[in-house]
Amino acid sequence: MPSLVLLQRDHEASPHLAALIAATPGFRVVGTVHTIDEARPLIARTDPDILVTDLRVQDGPVDGLLGDLRQGGRATRPQVLVTLMSHDDMVLLQALRAGADGYWVHANSPEALISGLQEVARGESPMTPTIARQVLSHFETSPRHALADTMTEALNPLVLTGMERQILQWLAQGYLIDEIAQQWHASVHTVACGIRRVYQKLQFDIRANGLSLTA
């Protein structure tokens, strides 16, 4: 049963969020905090499977915390689901670059939150067309892309594989994950996990700091 830590800015909203998740079979909330200083020892003590966090909490933005959790290219434990006040691609891209694996917008339904948690727990991630275009452009213009050879491409954490590039191209055109899976005769899980690997490469590449936000 995946364990969760909630790091939320709002003292009033966080108990409702915790109750919603706790009432869902298959998830267990092990702690709720409202500051990064509280979150660090809680995460170290409980070693949760998933961190559900706002992008900014009471003592500041969580980018530094997410960066520490992903230090050295670490990709798992905890997985990170960020909660957003609105669906803003620029803000979302910032979160994904920092280390997020998925997202949920507060205005969306509770069912969407549970679905997002289930995706993250399965190792899957979503991606919007705008973000797909940004990420595809970043990797295609990176000097590392020109230097890669096909024999080492699959093992290079700074270069997209052919499969990952194709997924981004379809997403950039507005295809949904299940539509891509049908086109490719693959499972939705395979496509969603491919997106997750792209995020991990983006997070690993320190050159992502130069990524344009002018999609």
XYZ file of N, CA and C in Angstrom:
645
model
N 0.847 -1.189 0.000
C 0.000 0.000 0.000
C 0.887 1.245 0.000
N 0.833 2.075 -1.047
C 1.677 3.273 -1.099
C 1.400 4.218 0.067
N 2.475 4.728 0.669
C 2.354 5.698 1.753
C 2.577 7.103 1.201
N 1.899 8.093 1.798
C 1.961 9.454 1.302
C 2.263 10.435 2.420
N 3.036 11.460 2.086
C 3.201 12.638 2.931
C 2.583 13.817 2.193
N 1.790 14.615 2.897
C 1.183 15.809 2.312
C 1.941 17.039 2.796
N 2.393 17.857 1.870
C 3.036 19.132 2.169
C 2.184 20.204 1.503
N 1.325 20.837 2.287
C 0.334 21.754 1.743
C 0.389 23.097 2.463
N 0.193 24.165 1.720
C 0.264 25.514 2.282
C -0.927 25.823 3.187
N -2.115 25.367 2.785
C -3.361 25.760 3.444
C -3.685 24.837 4.619
N -3.714 25.387 5.821
C -4.047 24.608 7.012
C -5.477 24.086 6.967
N -6.388 24.838 6.365
C -7.793 24.445 6.351
C -8.083 23.390 5.298
N -7.423 23.499 4.153
C -7.703 22.564 3.061
C -7.004 21.218 3.243
N -5.839 21.207 3.878
C -5.052 19.974 3.953
C -5.754 18.834 4.682
N -6.532 19.083 5.778
C -7.236 17.952 6.409
C -8.253 17.299 5.479
N -8.920 18.116 4.648
C -9.892 17.559 3.697
C -9.184 16.716 2.646
N -8.027 17.198 2.205
C -7.246 16.448 1.225
C -6.765 15.129 1.822
N -6.281 15.188 3.052
C -5.813 13.979 3.724
C -6.939 12.975 3.907
N -8.122 13.469 4.285
C -9.268 12.580 4.494
C -9.700 11.931 3.193
N -9.672 12.708 2.110
C -10.047 12.176 0.804
C -9.119 11.043 0.389
N -7.823 11.254 0.551
C -6.858 10.233 0.153
C -6.940 9.021 1.075
N -7.065 9.272 2.378
C -7.113 8.176 3.347
C -8.336 7.293 3.145
N -9.422 7.893 2.616
C -10.650 7.130 2.386
C -10.587 6.291 1.113
N -9.518 6.453 0.348
C -9.365 5.706 -0.899
C -8.596 4.417 -0.650
N -9.171 3.277 -0.947
C -8.452 2.013 -0.756
C -7.130 2.016 -1.530
N -6.077 1.576 -0.870
C -4.798 1.458 -1.549
C -3.802 2.556 -1.228
N -4.212 3.593 -0.463
C -3.290 4.665 -0.095
C -3.322 4.887 1.409
N -2.179 5.294 1.956
C -2.070 5.520 3.394
C -1.310 6.821 3.644
N -1.971 7.788 4.291
C -1.343 9.066 4.611
C -0.570 8.917 5.925
N 0.740 9.157 5.884
C 1.569 8.974 7.081
C 1.912 10.299 7.754
N 1.536 11.418 7.143
C 1.810 12.698 7.778
C 1.393 13.863 6.913
N 0.995 14.957 7.574
C 0.624 16.194 6.890
C 1.391 17.345 7.524
N 2.113 18.112 6.702
C 2.891 19.250 7.193
C 2.653 20.444 6.275
N 3.122 21.625 6.732
C 2.842 22.857 5.995
C 4.088 23.667 5.674
N 5.256 23.178 6.086
C 6.507 23.867 5.777
C 7.553 22.869 5.315
N 8.545 23.375 4.593
C 9.646 22.537 4.133
C 10.463 22.031 5.317
N 10.644 22.889 6.307
C 11.403 22.486 7.494
C 10.737 21.323 8.219
N 9.412 21.274 8.208
C 8.700 20.142 8.801
C 8.760 18.914 7.902
N 8.751 19.152 6.581
C 8.690 18.040 5.634
C 9.968 17.216 5.606
N 11.114 17.872 5.686
C 12.384 17.149 5.543
C 12.541 16.022 6.577
N 12.386 16.296 7.880
C 12.535 15.190 8.837
C 11.427 14.152 8.723
N 10.206 14.594 8.344
C 9.109 13.642 8.187
C 9.387 12.677 7.037
N 9.877 13.207 5.924
C 10.206 12.357 4.778
C 11.337 11.398 5.140
N 12.344 11.903 5.849
C 13.472 11.048 6.253
C 13.015 9.938 7.189
N 12.069 10.259 8.055
C 11.612 9.284 9.061
C 10.657 8.256 8.478
N 9.764 8.670 7.602
C 8.711 7.773 7.118
C 9.020 7.143 5.765
N 9.972 7.723 5.015
C 10.343 7.204 3.691
C 9.098 6.913 2.849
N 8.278 7.946 2.565
C 7.010 7.706 1.862
C 7.222 7.328 0.401
N 6.228 6.683 -0.167
C 6.254 6.360 -1.594
C 5.946 7.586 -2.442
N 5.066 8.472 -1.935
C 4.619 9.634 -2.715
C 4.603 10.870 -1.821
N 5.092 11.982 -2.361
C 4.962 13.286 -1.726
C 3.955 14.099 -2.521
N 2.898 14.566 -1.853
C 1.882 15.415 -2.487
C 2.108 16.833 -1.980
N 2.558 17.721 -2.857
C 3.010 19.021 -2.381
C 2.533 20.174 -3.244
N 2.214 21.295 -2.599
C 2.037 22.553 -3.308
C 3.402 23.023 -3.792
N 3.415 23.890 -4.804
C 4.681 24.412 -5.308
C 5.295 25.427 -4.355
N 4.436 26.127 -3.628
C 4.911 27.082 -2.628
C 4.152 26.828 -1.334
N 4.877 26.642 -0.243
C 4.258 26.411 1.057
C 4.614 27.573 1.982
N 4.363 27.416 3.266
C 4.442 28.569 4.158
C 5.842 29.140 4.325
N 6.868 28.331 4.123
C 8.224 28.868 4.242
C 8.948 28.940 2.901
N 8.179 28.983 1.807
C 8.790 29.237 0.511
C 8.508 28.192 -0.551
N 9.108 28.349 -1.755
C 8.927 27.385 -2.846
C 9.620 26.061 -2.535
N 9.079 24.973 -3.102
C 9.600 23.639 -2.782
C 10.659 23.155 -3.763
N 11.086 24.021 -4.693
C 12.051 23.589 -5.705
C 13.307 22.983 -5.081
N 13.814 23.619 -4.030
C 15.025 23.109 -3.394
C 14.829 21.736 -2.793
N 13.681 21.525 -2.165
C 13.370 20.214 -1.590
C 13.288 19.157 -2.679
N 12.597 19.468 -3.775
C 12.479 18.501 -4.866
C 13.840 18.222 -5.482
N 14.668 19.249 -5.606
C 16.009 19.041 -6.131
C 16.832 18.117 -5.255
N 16.694 18.274 -3.940
C 17.414 17.396 -3.017
C 16.924 15.955 -3.141
N 15.619 15.785 -3.310
C 15.067 14.435 -3.449
C 15.531 13.761 -4.732
N 15.861 14.576 -5.744
C 16.313 14.031 -7.031
C 17.826 14.116 -7.181
N 18.533 14.411 -6.116
C 19.979 14.591 -6.175
C 20.660 13.354 -6.737
N 21.603 13.585 -7.656
C 22.341 12.473 -8.253
C 21.514 11.664 -9.229
N 20.406 12.258 -9.730
C 19.573 11.539 -10.688
C 18.625 10.564 -10.044
N 18.474 10.634 -8.729
C 17.563 9.728 -8.027
C 16.155 9.897 -8.586
N 15.513 8.798 -8.969
C 14.239 8.890 -9.670
C 13.059 8.354 -8.874
N 13.299 7.711 -7.759
C 12.199 7.085 -7.036
C 12.275 7.388 -5.546
N 11.126 7.205 -4.881
C 10.987 7.316 -3.425
C 11.556 8.609 -2.856
N 10.670 9.561 -2.660
C 9.268 9.484 -3.047
C 9.022 9.984 -4.467
N 7.975 9.422 -5.088
C 7.450 10.044 -6.286
C 6.779 11.345 -5.854
N 6.670 12.308 -6.747
C 6.160 13.618 -6.377
C 4.969 13.999 -7.244
N 3.846 14.288 -6.572
C 2.661 14.830 -7.243
C 2.490 16.263 -6.751
N 2.615 17.238 -7.663
C 2.440 18.625 -7.258
C 0.974 19.021 -7.414
N 0.510 19.875 -6.502
C -0.859 20.385 -6.552
C -0.794 21.856 -6.931
N -1.574 22.243 -7.940
C -1.537 23.583 -8.507
C -2.876 24.282 -8.321
N -2.829 25.610 -8.194
C -4.067 26.377 -8.083
C -4.753 26.524 -9.431
N -3.981 26.545 -10.515
C -4.547 26.641 -11.861
C -3.625 25.911 -12.823
N -4.165 25.568 -13.989
C -3.375 24.832 -14.978
C -2.591 25.835 -15.821
N -1.429 26.210 -15.336
C -0.544 27.147 -16.013
C 0.673 26.361 -16.489
N 0.841 26.244 -17.826
C 1.915 25.409 -18.364
C 3.295 25.882 -17.940
N 3.490 27.195 -17.804
C 4.800 27.699 -17.403
C 5.130 27.276 -15.976
N 4.127 27.386 -15.084
C 4.325 26.978 -13.698
C 4.517 25.463 -13.615
N 3.720 24.743 -14.382
C 3.818 23.290 -14.379
C 5.178 22.825 -14.884
N 5.669 23.452 -15.938
C 6.976 23.075 -16.461
C 8.062 23.300 -15.422
N 7.959 24.395 -14.684
C 8.910 24.661 -13.605
C 8.901 23.519 -12.587
N 7.710 23.055 -12.248
C 7.594 21.975 -11.271
C 8.174 20.674 -11.808
N 7.903 20.378 -13.060
C 8.399 19.142 -13.655
C 9.917 19.162 -13.783
N 10.470 20.310 -14.114
C 11.917 20.429 -14.193
C 12.552 20.265 -12.816
N 11.841 20.733 -11.781
C 12.380 20.644 -10.420
C 12.390 19.212 -9.901
N 11.462 18.371 -10.382
C 11.467 16.989 -9.914
C 10.108 16.352 -9.760
N 9.039 17.017 -10.215
C 7.698 16.442 -10.085
C 7.496 15.313 -11.095
N 6.629 14.381 -10.733
C 6.301 13.258 -11.612
C 4.881 13.350 -12.154
N 4.030 14.128 -11.493
C 2.649 14.296 -11.915
C 2.080 15.540 -11.275
N 0.822 15.846 -11.581
C 0.228 17.066 -11.050
C -1.286 16.920 -10.929
N -1.854 17.779 -10.086
C -3.307 17.870 -9.928
C -3.657 19.326 -9.660
N -4.680 19.830 -10.354
C -5.141 21.200 -10.180
C -6.274 21.210 -9.169
N -6.179 22.089 -8.160
C -7.155 22.116 -7.071
C -8.588 22.267 -7.576
N -8.763 22.945 -8.699
C -10.117 23.151 -9.224
C -10.699 21.887 -9.845
N -9.855 20.905 -10.109
C -10.334 19.659 -10.698
C -11.016 18.791 -9.646
N -11.649 17.747 -10.094
C -12.434 16.889 -9.211
C -11.541 16.061 -8.295
N -12.072 15.628 -7.147
C -11.316 14.709 -6.282
C -10.939 13.425 -7.005
N -11.813 12.989 -7.920
C -11.506 11.779 -8.685
C -10.232 11.958 -9.513
N -10.021 13.191 -10.009
C -8.807 13.460 -10.786
C -7.566 13.364 -9.907
N -7.695 13.765 -8.643
C -6.571 13.640 -7.713
C -6.208 12.173 -7.505
N -7.222 11.359 -7.247
C -6.968 9.926 -7.024
C -6.376 9.294 -8.274
N -6.892 9.687 -9.443
C -6.354 9.170 -10.697
C -4.892 9.565 -10.860
N -4.559 10.817 -10.484
C -3.175 11.269 -10.568
C -2.265 10.493 -9.641
N -2.749 10.213 -8.435
C -1.963 9.417 -7.492
C -1.735 8.005 -8.018
N -2.765 7.433 -8.597
C -2.638 6.083 -9.145
C -1.638 6.055 -10.299
N -1.661 7.093 -11.145
C -0.689 7.181 -12.234
C 0.738 7.223 -11.699
N 0.961 8.111 -10.730
C 2.297 8.253 -10.154
C 2.749 6.948 -9.518
N 1.846 6.277 -8.802
C 2.195 5.013 -8.149
C 2.564 3.934 -9.158
N 1.971 4.004 -10.347
C 2.280 3.025 -11.401
C 3.532 3.396 -12.192
N 4.130 4.551 -11.892
C 5.298 4.989 -12.649
C 4.942 5.709 -13.924
N 3.724 6.250 -13.993
C 3.257 6.947 -15.182
C 3.233 8.454 -14.940
N 3.237 9.236 -16.043
C 3.180 10.687 -15.945
C 2.386 11.260 -17.115
N 1.694 12.395 -16.890
C 0.988 13.079 -17.974
C 1.887 14.137 -18.619
N 1.444 14.691 -19.751
C 2.163 15.802 -20.372
C 1.222 16.551 -21.302
N 1.240 17.884 -21.247
C 0.399 18.694 -22.121
C 1.125 18.939 -23.443
N 0.381 19.314 -24.515
C 1.033 19.604 -25.802
C 2.070 20.716 -25.709
N 1.784 21.772 -24.941
C 2.734 22.882 -24.820
C 4.046 22.411 -24.217
N 3.958 21.645 -23.152
C 5.169 21.145 -22.509
C 5.905 20.169 -23.422
N 5.164 19.351 -24.157
C 5.803 18.416 -25.097
C 6.622 19.181 -26.129
N 6.094 20.279 -26.647
C 6.841 21.073 -27.624
C 8.097 21.673 -27.005
N 7.976 22.169 -25.774
C 9.124 22.752 -25.096
C 10.227 21.715 -24.866
N 9.847 20.566 -24.367
C 10.829 19.528 -24.046
C 11.468 18.984 -25.319
N 10.660 18.778 -26.352
C 11.191 18.285 -27.622
C 12.196 19.272 -28.200
N 11.872 20.558 -28.168
C 12.783 21.579 -28.675
C 14.083 21.598 -27.888
N 13.966 21.461 -26.584
C 15.165 21.477 -25.734
C 16.135 20.364 -26.109
N 15.621 19.147 -26.217
C 16.507 18.022 -26.488
C 17.016 18.028 -27.920
N 16.228 18.526 -28.863
C 16.668 18.531 -30.256
C 17.748 19.569 -30.515
N 17.783 20.629 -29.708
C 18.787 21.674 -29.907
C 19.979 21.528 -28.971
N 19.945 20.548 -28.087
C 21.051 20.350 -27.157
C 22.281 19.852 -27.899
N 23.476 20.397 -27.604
C 24.701 19.884 -28.232
C 24.912 18.396 -27.993
N 24.377 17.894 -26.878
C 24.555 16.466 -26.565
C 23.848 15.592 -27.593
N 22.740 16.117 -28.165
C 22.010 15.332 -29.158
C 22.882 15.081 -30.383
N 23.599 16.097 -30.820
C 24.428 15.962 -32.012
C 25.599 15.017 -31.793
N 26.045 14.898 -30.563
C 27.208 14.070 -30.267
C 26.855 12.615 -29.993
N 25.561 12.321 -29.794
C 25.169 10.960 -29.420
C 25.281 10.014 -30.604
N 25.551 8.763 -30.359
C 25.504 7.749 -31.398
C 24.417 6.746 -31.045
N 23.936 6.041 -32.040
C 22.767 5.179 -31.848
C 23.051 4.022 -30.917
N 24.300 3.601 -30.788
C 24.620 2.463 -29.934
C 24.484 2.806 -28.454
N 24.738 4.063 -28.109
C 24.692 4.444 -26.698
C 23.468 5.279 -26.360
N 22.637 5.579 -27.341
C 21.498 6.476 -27.143
C 20.593 6.013 -26.010
N 20.265 4.727 -25.967
C 19.331 4.210 -24.969
C 19.863 4.341 -23.551
N 21.190 4.407 -23.406
C 21.799 4.474 -22.079
C 22.179 5.898 -21.681
N 22.054 6.843 -22.601
C 22.472 8.220 -22.332
C 21.336 8.977 -21.654
N 21.516 9.431 -20.402
C 20.437 10.102 -19.689
C 20.180 11.519 -20.185
N 20.981 11.988 -21.149
C 20.828 13.347 -21.653
C 20.308 13.391 -23.083
N 19.969 12.227 -23.626
C 19.522 12.140 -25.010
C 18.232 11.335 -25.084
N 17.281 11.782 -25.902
C 16.026 11.053 -26.081
C 16.244 9.838 -26.973
N 15.568 8.750 -26.646
C 15.542 7.599 -27.553
C 14.541 7.897 -28.670
N 14.566 7.088 -29.700
C 13.614 7.273 -30.790
C 12.178 7.162 -30.311
N 11.925 6.230 -29.404
C 10.579 6.055 -28.859
C 10.139 7.289 -28.080
N 11.028 7.813 -27.257
C 10.679 8.989 -26.450
C 10.427 10.204 -27.339
N 11.230 10.355 -28.378
C 11.054 11.471 -29.305
C 9.709 11.360 -30.033
N 9.353 10.149 -30.431
C 8.075 9.954 -31.123
C 6.891 10.266 -30.222
N 6.973 9.856 -28.956
C 5.911 10.158 -28.000
C 5.728 11.673 -27.878
N 6.835 12.407 -27.753
C 6.760 13.862 -27.640
C 6.147 14.486 -28.887
N 6.503 13.983 -30.047
C 5.962 14.536 -31.293
C 4.452 14.348 -31.370
N 3.972 13.184 -30.956
C 2.524 12.950 -30.951
C 1.826 13.828 -29.922
N 2.409 13.919 -28.722
C 1.810 14.767 -27.689
C 1.770 16.220 -28.133
N 2.822 16.685 -28.788
C 2.883 18.066 -29.263
C 1.791 18.359 -30.277
N 1.347 17.336 -31.003
C 0.280 17.497 -31.984
C -1.111 17.412 -31.356
N -1.160 17.141 -30.051
C -2.438 17.110 -29.358
C -3.022 15.732 -29.134
N -2.283 14.683 -29.475
C -2.779 13.334 -29.234
C -2.809 13.037 -27.732
N -3.823 12.322 -27.298
C -3.910 11.865 -25.914
C -3.093 10.584 -25.754
N -2.777 10.257 -24.507
C -1.938 9.089 -24.260
C -2.580 7.811 -24.786
N -3.891 7.662 -24.578
C -4.530 6.432 -25.053
C -4.573 6.383 -26.581
N -4.653 7.556 -27.236
C -4.625 7.577 -28.701
C -3.243 7.193 -29.228
N -2.209 7.650 -28.547
C -0.848 7.267 -28.938
C -0.665 5.765 -28.769
N -1.182 5.227 -27.677
C -1.074 3.787 -27.439
C -1.752 2.992 -28.550
N -2.907 3.462 -29.010
C -3.606 2.776 -30.099
C -2.819 2.852 -31.403
N -2.262 4.046 -31.698
C -1.471 4.206 -32.916
C -0.258 3.280 -32.909
N 0.298 3.093 -31.743
C 1.545 2.352 -31.591
C 1.326 0.877 -31.287
N 0.065 0.513 -31.077
C -0.273 -0.854 -30.677
C 0.473 -1.225 -29.392
N 0.496 -0.269 -28.469
C 1.148 -0.466 -27.179
C 0.142 -0.186 -26.072
N 0.526 -0.430 -24.835
C -0.357 -0.158 -23.706
C -0.239 1.309 -23.296
N -1.289 1.817 -22.655
C -1.254 3.170 -22.100
C -0.116 3.282 -21.098
N 0.099 2.236 -20.326
C 1.165 2.224 -19.321
C 2.538 2.417 -19.973
N 2.767 1.771 -21.112
C 4.045 1.897 -21.810
C 4.297 3.336 -22.235
N 3.266 3.977 -22.785
C 3.404 5.362 -23.241
C 3.618 6.299 -22.050
N 2.817 6.130 -20.998
C 2.921 6.999 -19.830
C 4.264 6.842 -19.134
N 4.799 5.637 -19.114
C 6.123 5.422 -18.522
C 7.212 6.051 -19.389
N 6.980 6.083 -20.699
C 7.916 6.762 -21.592
C 7.974 8.253 -21.290
N 6.818 8.850 -20.984
C 6.780 10.264 -20.597
C 7.547 10.464 -19.299
N 7.379 9.563 -18.356
C 8.089 9.675 -17.081
C 9.603 9.673 -17.312
N 10.069 8.819 -18.212
C 11.516 8.770 -18.473
C 12.011 10.082 -19.078
N 11.180 10.704 -19.914
C 11.556 11.997 -20.483
C 11.701 13.038 -19.371
N 10.760 13.050 -18.434
C 10.855 13.986 -17.302
C 12.142 13.751 -16.521
N 12.474 12.504 -16.293
C 13.671 12.191 -15.524
C 14.921 12.683 -16.237
N 14.954 12.562 -17.560
C 16.093 13.058 -18.317
C 16.157 14.582 -18.265
N 15.010 15.227 -18.342
C 14.979 16.679 -18.252
C 15.480 17.144 -16.889
N 15.069 16.448 -15.840
C 15.501 16.798 -14.488
C 16.991 16.530 -14.297
N 17.490 15.508 -14.959
C 18.903 15.148 -14.816
C 19.801 16.142 -15.532
N 19.321 16.707 -16.614
C 20.126 17.578 -17.454
C 20.181 18.983 -16.872
N 21.293 19.365 -16.297
C 21.392 20.689 -15.690
C 21.306 21.788 -16.736
N 21.473 21.441 -18.002
C 21.327 22.432 -19.048
C 19.875 22.821 -19.258
N 18.947 22.128 -18.623
C 17.529 22.468 -18.734
C 17.251 23.851 -18.197
N 18.172 24.426 -17.429
C 17.981 25.792 -16.933
C 17.880 26.793 -18.060
N 18.348 26.402 -19.245
C 18.263 27.309 -20.382
C 17.024 27.089 -21.219
N 16.113 26.233 -20.780
C 14.918 25.909 -21.540
C 14.027 27.115 -21.712
N 13.623 27.408 -22.931
C 12.749 28.557 -23.210
C 11.337 28.283 -22.739
N 10.610 29.326 -22.376
C 9.211 29.199 -21.966
C 8.310 29.965 -22.930
N 8.688 29.977 -24.197
C 7.939 30.770 -25.167
C 7.291 29.880 -26.204
N 6.649 28.799 -25.765
C 6.118 27.783 -26.680
C 5.318 28.378 -27.810
